[in-house]
Coordinates of C-alpha atoms in Angstrom, one line a residue:
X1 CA 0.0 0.0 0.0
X2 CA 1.1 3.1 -1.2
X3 CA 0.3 6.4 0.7
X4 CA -3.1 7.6 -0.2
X5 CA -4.2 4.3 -0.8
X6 CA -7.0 3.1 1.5
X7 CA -8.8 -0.6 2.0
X8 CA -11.4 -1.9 4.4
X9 CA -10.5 -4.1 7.4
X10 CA -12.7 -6.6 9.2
X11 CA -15.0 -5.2 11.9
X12 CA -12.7 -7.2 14.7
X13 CA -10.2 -6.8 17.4
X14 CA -7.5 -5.8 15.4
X15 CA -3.6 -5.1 16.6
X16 CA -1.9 -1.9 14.5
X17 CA 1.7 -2.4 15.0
X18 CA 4.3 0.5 14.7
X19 CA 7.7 0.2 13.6
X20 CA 10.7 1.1 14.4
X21 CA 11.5 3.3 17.6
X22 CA 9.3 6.0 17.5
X23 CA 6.6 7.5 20.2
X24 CA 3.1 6.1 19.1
X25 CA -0.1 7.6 19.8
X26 CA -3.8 7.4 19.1
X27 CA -6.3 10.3 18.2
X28 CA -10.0 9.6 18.4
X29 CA -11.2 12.3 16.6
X30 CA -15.4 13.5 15.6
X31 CA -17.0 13.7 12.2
X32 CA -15.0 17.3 12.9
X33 CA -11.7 15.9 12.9
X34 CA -11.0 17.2 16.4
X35 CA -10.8 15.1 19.6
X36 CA -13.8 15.6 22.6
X37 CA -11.0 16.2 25.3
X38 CA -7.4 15.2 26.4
X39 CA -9.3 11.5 27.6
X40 CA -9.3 11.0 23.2
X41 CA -5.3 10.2 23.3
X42 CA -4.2 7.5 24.1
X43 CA -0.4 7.6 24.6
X44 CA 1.8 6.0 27.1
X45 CA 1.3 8.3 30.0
X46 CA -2.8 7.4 29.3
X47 CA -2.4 3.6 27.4
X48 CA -6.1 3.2 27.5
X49 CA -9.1 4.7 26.4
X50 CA -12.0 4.9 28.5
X51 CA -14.4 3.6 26.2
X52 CA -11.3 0.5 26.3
X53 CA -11.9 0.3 22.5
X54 CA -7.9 1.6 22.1
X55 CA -5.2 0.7 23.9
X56 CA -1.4 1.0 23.4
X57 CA 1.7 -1.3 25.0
X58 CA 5.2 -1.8 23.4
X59 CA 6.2 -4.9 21.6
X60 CA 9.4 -6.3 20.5
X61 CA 12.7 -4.0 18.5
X62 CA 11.5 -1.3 18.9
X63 CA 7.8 -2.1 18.1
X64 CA 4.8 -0.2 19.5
X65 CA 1.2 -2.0 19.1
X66 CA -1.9 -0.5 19.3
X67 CA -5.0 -3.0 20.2
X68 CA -8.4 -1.3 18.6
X69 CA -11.9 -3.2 19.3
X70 CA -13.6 -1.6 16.0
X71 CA -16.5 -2.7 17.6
X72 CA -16.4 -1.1 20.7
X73 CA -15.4 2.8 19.1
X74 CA -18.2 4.8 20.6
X75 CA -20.5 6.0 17.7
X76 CA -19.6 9.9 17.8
X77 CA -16.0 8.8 17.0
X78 CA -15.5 8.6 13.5
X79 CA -11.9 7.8 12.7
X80 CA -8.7 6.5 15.1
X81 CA -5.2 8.4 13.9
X82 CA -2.3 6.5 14.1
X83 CA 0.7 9.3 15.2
X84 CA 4.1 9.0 15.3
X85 CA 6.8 11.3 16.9
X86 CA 10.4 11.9 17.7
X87 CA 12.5 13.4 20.6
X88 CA 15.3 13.3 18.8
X89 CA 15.9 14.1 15.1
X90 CA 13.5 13.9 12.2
X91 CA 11.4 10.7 11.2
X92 CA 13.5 10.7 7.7
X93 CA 16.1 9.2 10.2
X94 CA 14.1 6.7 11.1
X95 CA 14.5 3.3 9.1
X96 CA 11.8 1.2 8.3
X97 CA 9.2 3.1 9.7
X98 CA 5.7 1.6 8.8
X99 CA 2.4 0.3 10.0
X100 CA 0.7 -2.9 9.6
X101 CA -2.6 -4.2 11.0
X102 CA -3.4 -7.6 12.3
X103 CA -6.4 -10.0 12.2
X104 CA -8.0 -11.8 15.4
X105 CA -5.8 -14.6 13.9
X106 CA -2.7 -13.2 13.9
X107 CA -2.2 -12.7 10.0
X108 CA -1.6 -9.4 8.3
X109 CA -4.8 -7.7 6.8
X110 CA -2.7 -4.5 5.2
X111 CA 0.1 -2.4 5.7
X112 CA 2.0 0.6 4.8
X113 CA 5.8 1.2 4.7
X114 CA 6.8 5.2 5.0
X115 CA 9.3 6.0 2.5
X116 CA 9.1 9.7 1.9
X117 CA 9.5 11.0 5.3
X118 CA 11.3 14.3 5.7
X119 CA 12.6 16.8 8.1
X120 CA 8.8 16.6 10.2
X121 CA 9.6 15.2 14.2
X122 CA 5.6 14.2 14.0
X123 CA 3.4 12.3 11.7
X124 CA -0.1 11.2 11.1
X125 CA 1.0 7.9 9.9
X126 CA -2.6 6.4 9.1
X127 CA -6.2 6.2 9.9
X128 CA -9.3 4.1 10.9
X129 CA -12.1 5.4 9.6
X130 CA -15.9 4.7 9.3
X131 CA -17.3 3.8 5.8
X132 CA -20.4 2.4 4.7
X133 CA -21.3 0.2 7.9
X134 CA -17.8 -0.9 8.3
X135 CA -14.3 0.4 8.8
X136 CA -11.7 1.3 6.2
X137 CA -7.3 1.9 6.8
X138 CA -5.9 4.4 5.4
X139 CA -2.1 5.5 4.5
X140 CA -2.0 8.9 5.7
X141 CA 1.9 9.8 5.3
X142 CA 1.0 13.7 7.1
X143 CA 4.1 15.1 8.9
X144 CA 4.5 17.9 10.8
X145 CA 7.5 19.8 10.9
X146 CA 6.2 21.8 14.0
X147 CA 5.8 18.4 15.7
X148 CA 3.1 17.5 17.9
X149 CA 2.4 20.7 19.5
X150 CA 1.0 21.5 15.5
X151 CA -0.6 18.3 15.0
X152 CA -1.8 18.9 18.1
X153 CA -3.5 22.3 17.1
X154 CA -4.7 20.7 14.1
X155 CA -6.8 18.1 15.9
X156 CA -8.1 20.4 18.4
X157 CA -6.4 19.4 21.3
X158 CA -5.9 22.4 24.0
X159 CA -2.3 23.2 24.6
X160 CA -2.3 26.9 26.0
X161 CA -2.6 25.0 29.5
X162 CA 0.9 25.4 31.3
X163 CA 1.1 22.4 33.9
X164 CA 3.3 23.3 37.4
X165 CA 6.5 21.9 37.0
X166 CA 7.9 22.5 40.7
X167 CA 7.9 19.5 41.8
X168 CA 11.2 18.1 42.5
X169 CA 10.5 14.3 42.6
X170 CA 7.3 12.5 40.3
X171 CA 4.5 12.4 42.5
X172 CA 2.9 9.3 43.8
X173 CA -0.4 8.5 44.7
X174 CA -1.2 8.4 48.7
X175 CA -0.9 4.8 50.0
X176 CA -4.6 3.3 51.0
X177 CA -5.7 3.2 54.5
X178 CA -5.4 -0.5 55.1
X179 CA -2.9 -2.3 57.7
X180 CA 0.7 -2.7 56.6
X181 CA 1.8 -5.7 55.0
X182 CA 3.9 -8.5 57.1
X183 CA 7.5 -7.7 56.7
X184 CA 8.2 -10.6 54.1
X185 CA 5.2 -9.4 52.1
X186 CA 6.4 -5.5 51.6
X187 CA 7.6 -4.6 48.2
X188 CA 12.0 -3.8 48.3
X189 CA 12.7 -0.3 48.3
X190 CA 12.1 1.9 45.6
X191 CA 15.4 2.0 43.0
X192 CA 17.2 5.5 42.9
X193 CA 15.4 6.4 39.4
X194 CA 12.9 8.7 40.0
X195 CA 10.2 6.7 38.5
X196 CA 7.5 4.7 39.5
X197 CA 7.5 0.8 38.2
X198 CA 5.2 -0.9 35.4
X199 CA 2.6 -1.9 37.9
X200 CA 2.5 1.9 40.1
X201 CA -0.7 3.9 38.1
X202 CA -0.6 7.8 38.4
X203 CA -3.2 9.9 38.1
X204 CA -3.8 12.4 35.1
X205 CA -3.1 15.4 36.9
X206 CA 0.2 13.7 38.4
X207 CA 1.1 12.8 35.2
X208 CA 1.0 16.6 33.7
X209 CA 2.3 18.1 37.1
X210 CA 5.3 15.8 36.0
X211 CA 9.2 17.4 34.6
X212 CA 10.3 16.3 31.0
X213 CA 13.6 14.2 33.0
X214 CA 10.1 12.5 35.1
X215 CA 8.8 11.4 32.0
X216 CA 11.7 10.1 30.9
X217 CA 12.5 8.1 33.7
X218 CA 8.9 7.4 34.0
X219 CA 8.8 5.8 30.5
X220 CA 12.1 4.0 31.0
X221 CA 10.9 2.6 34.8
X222 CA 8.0 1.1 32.3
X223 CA 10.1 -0.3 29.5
X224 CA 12.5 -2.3 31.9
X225 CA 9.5 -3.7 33.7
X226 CA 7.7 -4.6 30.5
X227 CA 11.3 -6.1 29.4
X228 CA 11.2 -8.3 32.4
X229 CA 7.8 -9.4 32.0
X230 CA 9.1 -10.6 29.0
X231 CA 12.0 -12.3 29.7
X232 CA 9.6 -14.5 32.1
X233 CA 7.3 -15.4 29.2
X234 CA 9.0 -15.0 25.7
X235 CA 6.7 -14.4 22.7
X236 CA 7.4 -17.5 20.1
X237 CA 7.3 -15.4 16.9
X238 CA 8.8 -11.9 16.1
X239 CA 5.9 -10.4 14.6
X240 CA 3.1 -9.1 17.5
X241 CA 1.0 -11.8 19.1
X242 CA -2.7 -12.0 17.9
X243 CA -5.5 -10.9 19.9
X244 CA -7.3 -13.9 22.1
X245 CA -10.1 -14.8 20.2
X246 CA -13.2 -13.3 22.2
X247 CA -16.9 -12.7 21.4
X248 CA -16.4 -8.7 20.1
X249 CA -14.1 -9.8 17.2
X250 CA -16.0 -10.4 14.5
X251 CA -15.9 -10.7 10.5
X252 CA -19.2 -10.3 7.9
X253 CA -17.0 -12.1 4.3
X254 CA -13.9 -10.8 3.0
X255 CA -12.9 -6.9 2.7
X256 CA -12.0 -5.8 -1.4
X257 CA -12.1 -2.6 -3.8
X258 CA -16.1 -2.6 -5.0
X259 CA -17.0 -3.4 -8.3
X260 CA -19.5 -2.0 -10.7
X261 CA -20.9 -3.6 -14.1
X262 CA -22.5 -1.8 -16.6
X263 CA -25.4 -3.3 -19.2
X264 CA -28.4 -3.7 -20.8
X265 CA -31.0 -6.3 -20.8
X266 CA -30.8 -9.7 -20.6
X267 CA -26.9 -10.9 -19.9
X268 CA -24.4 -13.3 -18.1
X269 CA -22.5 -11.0 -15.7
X270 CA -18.7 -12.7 -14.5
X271 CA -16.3 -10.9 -12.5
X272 CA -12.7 -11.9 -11.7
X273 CA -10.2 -12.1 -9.1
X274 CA -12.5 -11.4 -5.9
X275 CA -12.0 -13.2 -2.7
X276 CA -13.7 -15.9 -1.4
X277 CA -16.8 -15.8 0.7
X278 CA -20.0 -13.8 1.0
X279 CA -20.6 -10.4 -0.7
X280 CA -23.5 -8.3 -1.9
X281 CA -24.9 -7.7 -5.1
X282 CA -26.4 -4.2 -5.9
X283 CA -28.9 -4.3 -8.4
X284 CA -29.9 -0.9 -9.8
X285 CA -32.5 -1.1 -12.7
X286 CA -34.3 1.6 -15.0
X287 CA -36.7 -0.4 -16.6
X288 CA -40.5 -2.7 -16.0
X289 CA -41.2 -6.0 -16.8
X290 CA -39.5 -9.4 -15.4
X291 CA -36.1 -9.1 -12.8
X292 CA -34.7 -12.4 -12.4
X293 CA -31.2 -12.7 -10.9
X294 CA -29.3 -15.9 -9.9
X295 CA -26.3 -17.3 -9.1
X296 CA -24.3 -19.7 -11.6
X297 CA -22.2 -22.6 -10.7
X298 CA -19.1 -24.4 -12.4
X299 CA -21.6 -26.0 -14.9
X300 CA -23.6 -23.0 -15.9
X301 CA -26.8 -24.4 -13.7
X302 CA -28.8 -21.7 -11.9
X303 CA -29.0 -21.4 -8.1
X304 CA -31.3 -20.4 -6.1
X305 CA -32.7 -17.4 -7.4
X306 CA -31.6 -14.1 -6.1
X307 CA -34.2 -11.0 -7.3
X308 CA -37.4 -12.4 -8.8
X309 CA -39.5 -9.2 -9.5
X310 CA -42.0 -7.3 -11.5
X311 CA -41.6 -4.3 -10.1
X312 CA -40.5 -0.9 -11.8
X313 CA -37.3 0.4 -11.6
X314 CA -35.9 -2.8 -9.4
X315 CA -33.1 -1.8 -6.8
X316 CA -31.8 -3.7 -3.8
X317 CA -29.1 -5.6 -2.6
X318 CA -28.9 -9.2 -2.1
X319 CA -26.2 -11.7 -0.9
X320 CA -24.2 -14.2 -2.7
X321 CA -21.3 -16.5 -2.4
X322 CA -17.9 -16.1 -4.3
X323 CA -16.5 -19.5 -5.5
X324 CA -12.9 -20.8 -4.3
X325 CA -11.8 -20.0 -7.6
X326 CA -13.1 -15.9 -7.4
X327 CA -15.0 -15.7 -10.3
X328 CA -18.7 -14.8 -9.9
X329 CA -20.8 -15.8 -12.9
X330 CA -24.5 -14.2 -12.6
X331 CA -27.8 -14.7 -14.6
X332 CA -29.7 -11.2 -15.4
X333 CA -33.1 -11.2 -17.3
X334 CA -33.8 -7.9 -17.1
X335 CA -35.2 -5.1 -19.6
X336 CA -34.2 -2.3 -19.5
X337 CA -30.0 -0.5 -18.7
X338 CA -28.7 -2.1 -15.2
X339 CA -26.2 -1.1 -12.7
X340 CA -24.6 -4.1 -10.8
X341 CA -22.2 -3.6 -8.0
X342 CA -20.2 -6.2 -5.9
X343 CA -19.8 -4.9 -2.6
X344 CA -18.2 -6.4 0.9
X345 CA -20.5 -7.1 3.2
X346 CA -18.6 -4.5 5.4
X347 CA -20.8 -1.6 3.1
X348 CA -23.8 -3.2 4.8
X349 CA -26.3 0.0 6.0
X350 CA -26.2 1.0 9.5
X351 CA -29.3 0.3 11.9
X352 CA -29.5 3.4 14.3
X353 CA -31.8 5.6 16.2
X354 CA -32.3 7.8 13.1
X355 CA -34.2 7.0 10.3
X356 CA -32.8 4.8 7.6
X357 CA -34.8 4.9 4.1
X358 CA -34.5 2.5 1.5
X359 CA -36.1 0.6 -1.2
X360 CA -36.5 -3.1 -1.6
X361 CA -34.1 -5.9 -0.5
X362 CA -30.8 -4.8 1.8
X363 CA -28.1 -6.0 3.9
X364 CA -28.4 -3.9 7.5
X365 CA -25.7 -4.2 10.4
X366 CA -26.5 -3.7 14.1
X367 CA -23.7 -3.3 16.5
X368 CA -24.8 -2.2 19.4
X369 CA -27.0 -3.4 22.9
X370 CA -30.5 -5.2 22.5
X371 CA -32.8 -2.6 21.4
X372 CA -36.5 -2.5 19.1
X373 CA -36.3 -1.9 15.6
X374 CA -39.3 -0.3 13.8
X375 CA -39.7 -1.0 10.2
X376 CA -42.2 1.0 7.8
X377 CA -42.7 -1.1 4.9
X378 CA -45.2 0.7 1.8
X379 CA -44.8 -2.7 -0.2
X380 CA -47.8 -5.0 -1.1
X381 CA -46.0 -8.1 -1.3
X382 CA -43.5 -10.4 0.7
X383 CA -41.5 -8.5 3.2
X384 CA -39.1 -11.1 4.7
X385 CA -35.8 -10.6 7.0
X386 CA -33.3 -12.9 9.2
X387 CA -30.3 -12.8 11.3
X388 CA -27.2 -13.6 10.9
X389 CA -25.2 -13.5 14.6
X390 CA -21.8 -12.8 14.4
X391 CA -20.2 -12.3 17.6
X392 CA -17.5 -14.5 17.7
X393 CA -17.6 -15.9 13.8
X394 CA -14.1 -15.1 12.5
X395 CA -14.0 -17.0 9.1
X396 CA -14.5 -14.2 6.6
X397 CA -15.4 -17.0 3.8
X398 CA -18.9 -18.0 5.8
X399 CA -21.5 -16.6 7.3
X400 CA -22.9 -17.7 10.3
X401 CA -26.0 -19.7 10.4
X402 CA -29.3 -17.4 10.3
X403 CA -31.1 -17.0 13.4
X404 CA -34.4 -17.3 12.4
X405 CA -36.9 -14.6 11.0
X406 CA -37.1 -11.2 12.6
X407 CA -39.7 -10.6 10.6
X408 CA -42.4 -12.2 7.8
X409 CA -45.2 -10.5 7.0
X410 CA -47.0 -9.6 3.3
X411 CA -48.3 -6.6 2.1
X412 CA -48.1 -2.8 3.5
X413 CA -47.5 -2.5 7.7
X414 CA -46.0 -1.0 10.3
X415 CA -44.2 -3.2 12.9
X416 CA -41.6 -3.2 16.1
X417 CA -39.5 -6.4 17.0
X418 CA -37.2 -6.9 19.7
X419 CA -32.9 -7.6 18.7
X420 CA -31.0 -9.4 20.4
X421 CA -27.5 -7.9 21.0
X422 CA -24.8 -7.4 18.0
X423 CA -22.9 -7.3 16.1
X424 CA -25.4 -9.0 13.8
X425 CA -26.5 -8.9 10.4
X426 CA -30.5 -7.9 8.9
X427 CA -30.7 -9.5 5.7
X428 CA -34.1 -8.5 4.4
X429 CA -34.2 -10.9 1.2
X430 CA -37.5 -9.9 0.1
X431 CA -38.8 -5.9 0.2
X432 CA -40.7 -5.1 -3.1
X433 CA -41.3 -1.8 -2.5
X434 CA -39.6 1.5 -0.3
X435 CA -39.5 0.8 3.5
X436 CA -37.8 2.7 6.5
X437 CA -36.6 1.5 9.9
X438 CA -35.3 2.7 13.0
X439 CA -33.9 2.1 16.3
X440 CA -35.3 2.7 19.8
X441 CA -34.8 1.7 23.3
X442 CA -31.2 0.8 22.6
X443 CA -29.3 -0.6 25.7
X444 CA -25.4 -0.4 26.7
X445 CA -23.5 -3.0 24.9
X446 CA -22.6 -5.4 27.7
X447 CA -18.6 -4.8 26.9
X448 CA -19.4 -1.9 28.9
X449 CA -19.9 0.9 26.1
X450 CA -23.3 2.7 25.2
X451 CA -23.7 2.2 21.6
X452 CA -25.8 5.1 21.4
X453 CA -23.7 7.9 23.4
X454 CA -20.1 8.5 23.9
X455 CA -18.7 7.5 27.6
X456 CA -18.9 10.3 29.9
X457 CA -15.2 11.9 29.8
X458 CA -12.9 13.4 32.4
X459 CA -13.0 17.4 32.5
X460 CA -10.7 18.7 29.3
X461 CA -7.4 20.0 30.4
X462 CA -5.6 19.2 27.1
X463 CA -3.2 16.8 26.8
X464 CA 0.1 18.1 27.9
X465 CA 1.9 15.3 29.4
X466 CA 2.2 14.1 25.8
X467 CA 2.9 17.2 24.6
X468 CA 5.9 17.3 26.8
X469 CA 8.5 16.4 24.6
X470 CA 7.0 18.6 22.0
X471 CA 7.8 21.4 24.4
X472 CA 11.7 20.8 25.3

């Protein structure tokens, strides 16, 4: 990947891995492109998110990792920066400084190696973003030659704040009022570096009372405890460990550049080179009479039947299977010009509080707590949807099994049905005719974040224990 380029990735716990030697951080930035507060970076004086959807820890030479639960981003946050930084020098002296992005199972889903770095000391190095339902990557490559304190600006984090730097020693937190410890019990003294251990957790405001020299010892009391850790349980591959499989990482088919087909009338549609594994098909149609669509095998032999319609000016979108081989072969009967698109099921429409219009079949996702969804359907014939669960389903060439019906009804109506929790997929296979639907009474996912507000964050005092070494 080149920079500019961008790609989806899977809707999963996914690990972003820095390389080589430089300070990492993480923006979580608004449809504005500013963060909410200093609580949106997530650096190594703040490793963790509160939402718990980013957080950061150092890997091996020189590697810094950043773990992102897509599925746990809180729905005002629309992309995740990837930042790099320097205390010393420019990132042009900086070899092999890149980014790549891991899978729940440990294999690479994209990268992107920087090779036109320059005299900047800070860098927006690449991006997370929303698209379409799912989540795109993309090679950002932005440097700043004014470093983080202009990045900083950029992204709307406050930095007029001057901390106190009069402390002579990095403060510690005040020991809890419980009985001391038997003698064999107490921890050994504390080592002359000014700098509390890996396990010792400071406080925001102790962290920006702290001295540039604090930090540094700080970060380096970290690194040789992380080191340690280490040495006690050695990874058995260089490359960063994959996430534990756990019920938020998910996949809905394989990720891939869309493609669009052009025609009239009846034809036999093939595209090439796509990966294997659910996708969807867009159907746009200007044009009455018969809509058949179906699937073709090896032999030429029809499937199951994909659109059967008689209504005017056909659109929807539908899902199919791509072959081993990547080459989808589709049967149009159709009169009138046509627009077919294959898309990844990652482009599925978003189910939320406000109203979502459409018109026949679709593909909807739902990624947040049990909630009601109210659908409007104007239709006078079959209006048909099922789930597809997919907590926990991984294997991007399969779907999970459906779930049963949400809903099967005929003819024009209004209706509310309960949903269970996501991420799951509404595949409403049959919808002749426009229909909205909307979300209410939405509960907190039960990893702990409200899908339908962001988590309540600490009073905004701008980050400026990262901006530290901006500001030496």
């Amino acid at each position: 990947m080149i920079k500019g380029d961008n790609a989806f990735v899977p809707t999963a716990a996914l690990r972003v891995a820095v390389r080589n030697g430089v300070d990492v951080a993480a923006l979580l930035v608004t449809e504005q492109g500013r963060v909410r507060g200093d609580a949106d970076i997530v650096f190594d004086g703040a490793p963790a998110h509160p939402s718990g959807a980013v957080r950061l820890f150092a890997g091996e030479d020189g590697t810094v990792c950043l773990e992102t639960g897509l599925t746990s981003v809180e729905e005002e946050i629309t992309r995740v920066l990837v930042v790099a930084s320097t205390e010393e020098g420019a990132l042009r002296d900086v070899r092999g400084l890149s980014v790549e992005v891991f899978g729940p199972d440990g294999a690479t889903v994209v990268g992107y190696e920087v090779t036109d770095a320059g005299g900047e000391t800070a860098m927006v190095l690449a991006e997370l973003y929303r698209r379409s339902g799912g989540w795109k990557f993309r090679a950002v490559g932005q440097g700043y030659v004014d470093g983080l304190t202009g990045l900083a600006v950029d992204h709307g984090v406050d930095v007029d704040e001057d901390p106190q730097e009069v402390l002579e020693r990095i403060p510690t937190p005040a020991p809890p009022a419980t009985p001391p410890a038997p003698a064999e019990a107490q921890a050994p003294p504390a080592a002359p570096a000014e700098a509390p251990a890996q396990g010792l957790r400071l406080t925001r405001d102790q962290i920006l009372d702290m001295t540039p020299e604090q930090i540094r010892a700080l970060a380096l009391a970290q690194k040789q405890a992380r080191a340690e850790a280490a040495d006690q349980a050695p990874l058995t591959a260089s490359s960063p460990p994959a996430p534990k499989p756990d019920p938020s990482a998910w996949t809905c088919g394989p990720v891939f550049k869309p493609r669009t087909v052009t025609g009239r009338d009846n034809d036999v549609i093939t595209v090439k080179d796509l990966p294997h594994g659910p996708v969807m098909v867009e159907l746009t149609l200007k044009g009455d009479g018969y809509t058949g669509l179906w699937p073709l095998d090896e032999a030429n032999a029809k499937g199951r039947y994909l659109v059967s319609t008689t209504e005017k000016d056909f659109r929807g979108r539908v899902i199919t299977s791509v072959p081993e081989h990547g080459r989808l072969r589709l049967r149009l009967e159709a009169s009138g010009s046509w627009q077919v698109r294959i898309l990844p099921l990652a482009e599925a429409r978003r189910l939320s509080k406000d109203r979502l219009e459409s018109w026949g079949p679709d593909v909807l996702l739902h990624t947040g707590g049990t909630a009601d969804v109210t659908f409007h359907y104007k239709g006078d014939s079959n209006f048909i949807g099922h789930l597809y669960r997919l907590a926990g389903h991984t294997d991007p060439t399969t779907l999970p099994k459906p779930g049963g019906s949400v809903v099967s009804e005929i003819g024009a109506r209004r209706e509310t049905l309960p949903l269970p929790e996501g991420p799951l997929l509404v595949y409403l296979s049959a919808a002749d005719g426009p229909w909205d639907a909307r979300l209410k009474d939405v509960q907190p996912h039960s990893s702990g974040q409200d899908a339908d507000g962001p988590a309540k964050l600490p009073d905004p005092r701008g980050a400026l224990g990262w901006l530290r070494r901006a500001r030496r």
